[in-house]
GROMACS .gro file of C-alpha atoms in nm:
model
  294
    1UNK     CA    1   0.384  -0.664   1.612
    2UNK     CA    2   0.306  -1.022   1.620
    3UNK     CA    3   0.042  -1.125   1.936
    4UNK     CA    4   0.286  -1.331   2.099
    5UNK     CA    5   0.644  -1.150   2.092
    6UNK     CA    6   0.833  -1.355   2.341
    7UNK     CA    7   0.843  -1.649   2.084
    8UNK     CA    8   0.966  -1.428   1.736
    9UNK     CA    9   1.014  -1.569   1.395
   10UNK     CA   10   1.303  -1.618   1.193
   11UNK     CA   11   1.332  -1.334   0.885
   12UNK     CA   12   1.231  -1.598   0.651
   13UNK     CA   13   0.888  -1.722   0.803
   14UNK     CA   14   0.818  -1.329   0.833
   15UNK     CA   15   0.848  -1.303   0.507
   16UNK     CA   16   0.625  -1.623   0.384
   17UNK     CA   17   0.381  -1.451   0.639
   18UNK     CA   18   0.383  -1.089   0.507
   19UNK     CA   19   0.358  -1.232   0.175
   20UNK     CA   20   0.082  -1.458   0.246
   21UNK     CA   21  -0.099  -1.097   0.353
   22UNK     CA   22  -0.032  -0.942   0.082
   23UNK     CA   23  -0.165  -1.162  -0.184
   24UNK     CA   24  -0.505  -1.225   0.027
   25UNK     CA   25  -0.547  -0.840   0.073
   26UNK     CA   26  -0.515  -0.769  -0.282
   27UNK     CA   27  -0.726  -1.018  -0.434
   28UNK     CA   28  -0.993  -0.915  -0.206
   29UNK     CA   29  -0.974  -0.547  -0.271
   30UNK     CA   30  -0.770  -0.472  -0.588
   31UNK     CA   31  -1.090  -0.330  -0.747
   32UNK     CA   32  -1.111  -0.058  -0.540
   33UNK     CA   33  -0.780   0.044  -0.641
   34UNK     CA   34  -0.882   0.067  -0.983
   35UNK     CA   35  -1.146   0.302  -0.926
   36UNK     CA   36  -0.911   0.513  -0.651
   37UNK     CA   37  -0.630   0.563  -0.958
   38UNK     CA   38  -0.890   0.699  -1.171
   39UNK     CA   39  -1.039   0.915  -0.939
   40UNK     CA   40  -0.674   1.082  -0.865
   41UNK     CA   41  -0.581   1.094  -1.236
   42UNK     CA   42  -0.916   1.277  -1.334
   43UNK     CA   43  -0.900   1.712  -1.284
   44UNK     CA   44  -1.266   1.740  -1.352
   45UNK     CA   45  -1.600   1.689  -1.198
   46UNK     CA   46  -1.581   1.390  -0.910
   47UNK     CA   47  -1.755   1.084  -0.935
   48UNK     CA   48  -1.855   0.830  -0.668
   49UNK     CA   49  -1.745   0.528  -0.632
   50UNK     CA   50  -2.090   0.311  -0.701
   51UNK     CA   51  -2.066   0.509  -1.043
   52UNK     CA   52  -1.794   0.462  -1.100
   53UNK     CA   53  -1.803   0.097  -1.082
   54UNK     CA   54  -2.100   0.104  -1.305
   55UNK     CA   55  -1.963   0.335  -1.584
   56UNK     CA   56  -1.631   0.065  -1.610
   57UNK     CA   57  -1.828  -0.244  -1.583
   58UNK     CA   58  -2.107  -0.089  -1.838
   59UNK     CA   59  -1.832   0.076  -2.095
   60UNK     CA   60  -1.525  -0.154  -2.002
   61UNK     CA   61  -1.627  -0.450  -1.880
   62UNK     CA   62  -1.567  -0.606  -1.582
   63UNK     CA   63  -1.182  -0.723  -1.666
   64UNK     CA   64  -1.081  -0.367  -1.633
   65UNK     CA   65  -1.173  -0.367  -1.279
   66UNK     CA   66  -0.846  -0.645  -1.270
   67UNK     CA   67  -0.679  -0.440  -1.544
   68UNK     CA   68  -0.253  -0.428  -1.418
   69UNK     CA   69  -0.325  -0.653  -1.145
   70UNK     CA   70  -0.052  -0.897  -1.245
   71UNK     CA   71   0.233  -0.614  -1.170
   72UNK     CA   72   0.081  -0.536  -0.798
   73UNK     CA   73  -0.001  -0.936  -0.722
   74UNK     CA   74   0.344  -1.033  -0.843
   75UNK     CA   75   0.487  -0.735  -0.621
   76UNK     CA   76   0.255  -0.783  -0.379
   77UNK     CA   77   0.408  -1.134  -0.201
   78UNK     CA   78   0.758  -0.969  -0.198
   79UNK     CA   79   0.586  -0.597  -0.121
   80UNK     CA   80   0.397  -0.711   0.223
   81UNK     CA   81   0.640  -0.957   0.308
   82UNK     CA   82   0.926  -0.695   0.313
   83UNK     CA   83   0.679  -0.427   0.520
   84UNK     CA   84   0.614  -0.655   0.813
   85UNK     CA   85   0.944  -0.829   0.788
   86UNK     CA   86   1.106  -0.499   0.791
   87UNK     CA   87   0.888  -0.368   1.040
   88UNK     CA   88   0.998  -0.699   1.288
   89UNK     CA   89   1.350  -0.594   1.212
   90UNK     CA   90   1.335  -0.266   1.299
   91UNK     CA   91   1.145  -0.332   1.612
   92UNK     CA   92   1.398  -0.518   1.754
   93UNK     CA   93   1.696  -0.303   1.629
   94UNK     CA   94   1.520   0.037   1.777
   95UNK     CA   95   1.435  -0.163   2.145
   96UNK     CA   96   1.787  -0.284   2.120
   97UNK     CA   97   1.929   0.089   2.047
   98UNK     CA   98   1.722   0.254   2.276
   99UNK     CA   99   1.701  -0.030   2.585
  100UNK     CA  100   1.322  -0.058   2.539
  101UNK     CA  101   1.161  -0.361   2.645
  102UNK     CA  102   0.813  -0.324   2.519
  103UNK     CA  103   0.658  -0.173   2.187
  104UNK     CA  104   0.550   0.227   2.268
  105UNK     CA  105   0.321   0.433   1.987
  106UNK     CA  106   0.672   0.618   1.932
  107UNK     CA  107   0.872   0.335   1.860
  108UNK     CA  108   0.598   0.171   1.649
  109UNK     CA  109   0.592   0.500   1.470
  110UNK     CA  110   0.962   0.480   1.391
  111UNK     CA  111   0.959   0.109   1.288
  112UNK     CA  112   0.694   0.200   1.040
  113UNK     CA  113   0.855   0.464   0.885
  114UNK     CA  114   1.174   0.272   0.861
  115UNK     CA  115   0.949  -0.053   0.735
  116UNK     CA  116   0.743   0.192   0.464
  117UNK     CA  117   1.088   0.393   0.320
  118UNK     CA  118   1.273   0.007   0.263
  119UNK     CA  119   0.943  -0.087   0.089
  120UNK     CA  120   0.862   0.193  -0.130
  121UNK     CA  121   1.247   0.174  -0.295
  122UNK     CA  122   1.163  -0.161  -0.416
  123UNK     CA  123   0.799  -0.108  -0.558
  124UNK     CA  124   0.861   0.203  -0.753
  125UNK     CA  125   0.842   0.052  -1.112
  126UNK     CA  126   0.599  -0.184  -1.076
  127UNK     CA  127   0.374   0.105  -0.889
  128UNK     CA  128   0.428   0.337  -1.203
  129UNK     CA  129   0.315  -0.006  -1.457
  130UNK     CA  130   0.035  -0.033  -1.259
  131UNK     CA  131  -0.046   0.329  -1.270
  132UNK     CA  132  -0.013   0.361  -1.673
  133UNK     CA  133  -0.257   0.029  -1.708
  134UNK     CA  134  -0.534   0.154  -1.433
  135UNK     CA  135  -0.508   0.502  -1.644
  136UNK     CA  136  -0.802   0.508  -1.892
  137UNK     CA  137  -0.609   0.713  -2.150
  138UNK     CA  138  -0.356   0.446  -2.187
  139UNK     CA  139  -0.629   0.144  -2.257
  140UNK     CA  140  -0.513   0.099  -2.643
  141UNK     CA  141  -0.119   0.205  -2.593
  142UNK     CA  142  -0.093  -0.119  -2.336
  143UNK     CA  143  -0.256  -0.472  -2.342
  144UNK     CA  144  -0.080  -0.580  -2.066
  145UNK     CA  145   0.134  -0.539  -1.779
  146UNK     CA  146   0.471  -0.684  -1.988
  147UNK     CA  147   0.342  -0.515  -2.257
  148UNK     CA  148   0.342  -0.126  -2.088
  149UNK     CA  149   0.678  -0.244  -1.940
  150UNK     CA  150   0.853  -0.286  -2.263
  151UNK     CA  151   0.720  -0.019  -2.423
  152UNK     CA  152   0.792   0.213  -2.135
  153UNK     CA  153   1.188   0.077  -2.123
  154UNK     CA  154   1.188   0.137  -2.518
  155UNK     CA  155   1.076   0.465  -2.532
  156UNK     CA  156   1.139   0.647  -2.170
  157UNK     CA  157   1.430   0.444  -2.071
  158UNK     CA  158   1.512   0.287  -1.758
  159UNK     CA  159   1.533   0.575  -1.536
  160UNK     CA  160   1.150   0.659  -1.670
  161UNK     CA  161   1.047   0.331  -1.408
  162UNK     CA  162   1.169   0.556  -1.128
  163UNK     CA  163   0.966   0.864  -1.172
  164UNK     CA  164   0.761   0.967  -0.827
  165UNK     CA  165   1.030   0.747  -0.622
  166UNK     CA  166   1.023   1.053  -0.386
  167UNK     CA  167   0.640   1.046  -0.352
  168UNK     CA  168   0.642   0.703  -0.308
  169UNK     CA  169   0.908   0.693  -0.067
  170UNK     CA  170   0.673   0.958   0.113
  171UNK     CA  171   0.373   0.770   0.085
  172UNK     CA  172   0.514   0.489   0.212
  173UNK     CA  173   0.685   0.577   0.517
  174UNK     CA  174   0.360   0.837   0.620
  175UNK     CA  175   0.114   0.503   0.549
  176UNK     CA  176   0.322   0.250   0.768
  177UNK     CA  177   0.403   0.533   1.009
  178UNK     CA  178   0.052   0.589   1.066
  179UNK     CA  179  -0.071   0.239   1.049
  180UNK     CA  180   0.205   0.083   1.259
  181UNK     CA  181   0.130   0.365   1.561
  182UNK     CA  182  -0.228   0.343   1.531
  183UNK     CA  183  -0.254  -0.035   1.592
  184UNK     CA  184   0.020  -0.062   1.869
  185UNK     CA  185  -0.235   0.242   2.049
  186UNK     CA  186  -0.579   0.096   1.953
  187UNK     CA  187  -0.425  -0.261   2.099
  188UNK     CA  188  -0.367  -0.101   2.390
  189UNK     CA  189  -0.725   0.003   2.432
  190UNK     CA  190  -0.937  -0.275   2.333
  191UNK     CA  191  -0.966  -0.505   2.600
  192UNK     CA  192  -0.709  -0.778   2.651
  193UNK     CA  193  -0.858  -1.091   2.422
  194UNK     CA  194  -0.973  -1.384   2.636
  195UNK     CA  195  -0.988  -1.634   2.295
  196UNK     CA  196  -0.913  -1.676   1.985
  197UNK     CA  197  -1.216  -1.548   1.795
  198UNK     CA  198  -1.161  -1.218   2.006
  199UNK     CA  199  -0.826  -1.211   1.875
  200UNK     CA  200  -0.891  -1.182   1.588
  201UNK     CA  201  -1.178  -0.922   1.644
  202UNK     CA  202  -0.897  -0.705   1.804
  203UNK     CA  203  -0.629  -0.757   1.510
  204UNK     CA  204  -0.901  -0.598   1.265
  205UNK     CA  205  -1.029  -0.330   1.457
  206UNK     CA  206  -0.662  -0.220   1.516
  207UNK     CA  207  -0.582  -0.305   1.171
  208UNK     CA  208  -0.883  -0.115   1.022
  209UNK     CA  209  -0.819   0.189   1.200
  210UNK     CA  210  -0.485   0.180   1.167
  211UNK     CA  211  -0.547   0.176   0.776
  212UNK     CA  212  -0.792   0.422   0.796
  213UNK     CA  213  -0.546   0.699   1.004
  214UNK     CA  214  -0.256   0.586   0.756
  215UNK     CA  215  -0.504   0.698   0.461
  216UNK     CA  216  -0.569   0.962   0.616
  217UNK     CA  217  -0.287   1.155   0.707
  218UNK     CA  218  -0.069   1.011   0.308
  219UNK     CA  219  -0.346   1.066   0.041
  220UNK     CA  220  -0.223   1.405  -0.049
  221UNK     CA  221   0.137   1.272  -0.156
  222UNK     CA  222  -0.066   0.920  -0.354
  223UNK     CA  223  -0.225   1.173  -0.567
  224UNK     CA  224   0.053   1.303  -0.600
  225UNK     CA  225   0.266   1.017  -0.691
  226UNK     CA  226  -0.033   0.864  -0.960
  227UNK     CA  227   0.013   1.175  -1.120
  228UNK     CA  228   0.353   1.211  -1.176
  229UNK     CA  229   0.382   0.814  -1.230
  230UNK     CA  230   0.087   0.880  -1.540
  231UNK     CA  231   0.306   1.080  -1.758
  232UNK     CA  232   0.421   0.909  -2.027
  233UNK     CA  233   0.704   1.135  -2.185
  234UNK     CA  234   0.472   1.333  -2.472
  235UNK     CA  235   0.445   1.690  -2.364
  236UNK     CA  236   0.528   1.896  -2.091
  237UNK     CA  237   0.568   1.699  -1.809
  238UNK     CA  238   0.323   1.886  -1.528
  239UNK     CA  239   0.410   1.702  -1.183
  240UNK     CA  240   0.792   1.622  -1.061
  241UNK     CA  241   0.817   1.722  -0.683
  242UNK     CA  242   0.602   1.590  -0.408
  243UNK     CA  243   0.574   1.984  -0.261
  244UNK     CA  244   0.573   2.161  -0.603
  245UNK     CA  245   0.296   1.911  -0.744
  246UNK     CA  246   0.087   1.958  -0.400
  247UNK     CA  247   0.084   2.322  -0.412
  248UNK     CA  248   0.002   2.355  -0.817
  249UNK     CA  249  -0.276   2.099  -0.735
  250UNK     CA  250  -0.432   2.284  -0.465
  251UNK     CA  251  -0.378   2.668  -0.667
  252UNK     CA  252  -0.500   2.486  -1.017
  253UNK     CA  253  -0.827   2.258  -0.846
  254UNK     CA  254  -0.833   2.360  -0.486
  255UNK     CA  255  -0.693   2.158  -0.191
  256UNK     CA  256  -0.979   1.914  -0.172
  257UNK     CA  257  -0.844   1.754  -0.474
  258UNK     CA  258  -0.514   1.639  -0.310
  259UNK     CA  259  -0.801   1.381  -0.173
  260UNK     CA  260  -0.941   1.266  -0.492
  261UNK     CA  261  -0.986   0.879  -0.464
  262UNK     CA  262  -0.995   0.908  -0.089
  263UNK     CA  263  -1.318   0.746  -0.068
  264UNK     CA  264  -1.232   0.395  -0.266
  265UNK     CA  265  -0.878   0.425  -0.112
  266UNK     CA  266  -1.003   0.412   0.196
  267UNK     CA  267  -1.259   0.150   0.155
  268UNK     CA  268  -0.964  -0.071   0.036
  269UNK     CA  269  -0.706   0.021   0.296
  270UNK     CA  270  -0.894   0.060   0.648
  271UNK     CA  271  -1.084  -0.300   0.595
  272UNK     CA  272  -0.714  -0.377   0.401
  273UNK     CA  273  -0.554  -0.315   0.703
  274UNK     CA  274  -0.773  -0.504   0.936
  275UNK     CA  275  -0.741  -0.802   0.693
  276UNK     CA  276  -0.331  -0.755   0.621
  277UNK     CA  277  -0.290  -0.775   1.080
  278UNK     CA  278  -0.528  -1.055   1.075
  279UNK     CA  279  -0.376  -1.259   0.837
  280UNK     CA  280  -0.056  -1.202   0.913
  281UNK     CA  281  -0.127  -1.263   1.295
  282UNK     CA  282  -0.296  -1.567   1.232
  283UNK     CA  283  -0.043  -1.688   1.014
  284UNK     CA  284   0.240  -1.645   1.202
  285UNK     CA  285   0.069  -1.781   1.512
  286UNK     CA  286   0.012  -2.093   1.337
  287UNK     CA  287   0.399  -2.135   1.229
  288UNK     CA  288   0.516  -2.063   1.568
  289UNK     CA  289   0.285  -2.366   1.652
  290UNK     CA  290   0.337  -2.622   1.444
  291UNK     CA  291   0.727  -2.501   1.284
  292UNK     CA  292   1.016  -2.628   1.435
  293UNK     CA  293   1.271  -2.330   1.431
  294UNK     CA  294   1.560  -2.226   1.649
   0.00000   0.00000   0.00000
């Protein structure tokens, strides 16, 4: 996915450049995240996303905007660097299988799948910390990301880190599906970029959009997922099942709110996107230039 294929990376220097991504993308944005898990956790009346920056920063203060970042930023290196190493590999394995010599929407669409189901089996547990910190009803059970961890080991076990590994796993692979397709179609739209500063414009157009489709079409199955990943063991547990959740969802609050948080989400992920590809493109651009590699 890279701008100039013919020369490609080694799997390590994909990595350092997915991770590289990853860690810009998230300090920029990780706020809106924040904001996007409350939304989804919350069954009553919406609020928007100005307010609800206000109402944390007013009753909260403004550390809770950062509140379980370390989790996600820790994660976050490995996280990216494993989706666009991943998504490398699999290019190359699914043009050698099927005797393709160029990247089509299809195969991009595979790839992405492929590069989103490898990512989300590694990210489950720290997704479901991240989850119980950004969760206002859990603000005096935690203080901190090591904290929730222990106490979640302790007293759910284990196997509790794992809960909503099949909506993750879901989310994932519809999110990098989407995003993956959409770029390798929007690049092939945009006109061909004549320098540098117009690459760039074209990496974060396709990259924006591409976030923006992938938000799209998997925000059902994150609500979903921050749902099932918020249930900390006391009661009846509510949410399991991607399918069963989606449907009680849409019977108990109507199907609009299998979009709750879509509005912050996608504020984070379309211009996400844009800035994940443009990173990424510019980083590994400027190892193929100045790394020495066979």
């Amino acid at each position: 996915m890279t701008s100039t294929p013919e020369k490609n990376l080694p799997f390590s220097l994909q990595l350092t450049c997915g991770a590289i991504a990853g860690v810009v993308e998230i300090l920029a944005l990780y706020p809106l995240d924040v904001i996007k898990t409350r939304a989804q956790l919350n069954s009553g009346a919406s609020v928007g996303v100005v307010s609800s920056f206000q109402d944390i920063i007013r009753n909260e203060g403004v550390r809770t905007l950062y509140r379980g970042i370390a989790f996600p930023l820790s994660i976050e290196a490995p996280k990216r660097a494993l989706t666009f190493a991943a998504n490398e590999q699999f290019t190359t394995f699914y043009m050698k299988l099927f005797g393709m010599d160029h990247v089509t929407p299809s195969l991009a669409l595979a790839t992405g799948v492929s590069a989103g189901i490898t990512e989300a089996t590694v990210i489950v547990p720290f997704e479901l910390v991240k989850v119980r910190l950004q969760d206002k009803a859990n603000a005096q059970i935690y203080k901190n990301a090591w904290d929730a961890l222990k106490k979640i080991l302790q007293k759910e076990g284990i196997l509790a880190l794992y809960n909503g590994l099949e909506a993750t796993i879901l989310r994932h692979a519809v999110w990098n599906g989407g995003y993956f397709s959409v770029i390798s179609s929007v690049r092939n739209t945009l006109p061909e970029a004549q320098n540098k500063n117009e690459q760039l414009r074209n990496n974060f157009i396709a990259g924006t959009i591409g976030g923006i489709f992938g938000t799209m079409l998997n925000a059902p199955t994150d609500v979903v997922k921050s749902r099932i990943q918020s249930f900390t063991g006391s009661g009846p547990r509510k949410y399991n099942w991607t399918l069963p959740s989606i449907l009680l969802i849409g019977k108990e609050e109507g199907f609009k709110s299998l979009y709750r948080g879509f509005v912050p989400k996608v504020l984070r992920l379309g211009p996400g996107g844009g800035i994940l590809l443009v990173v990424y493109d510019t980083v590994s651009n400027w190892m193929k230039l100045n790394i020495v590699y066979d």
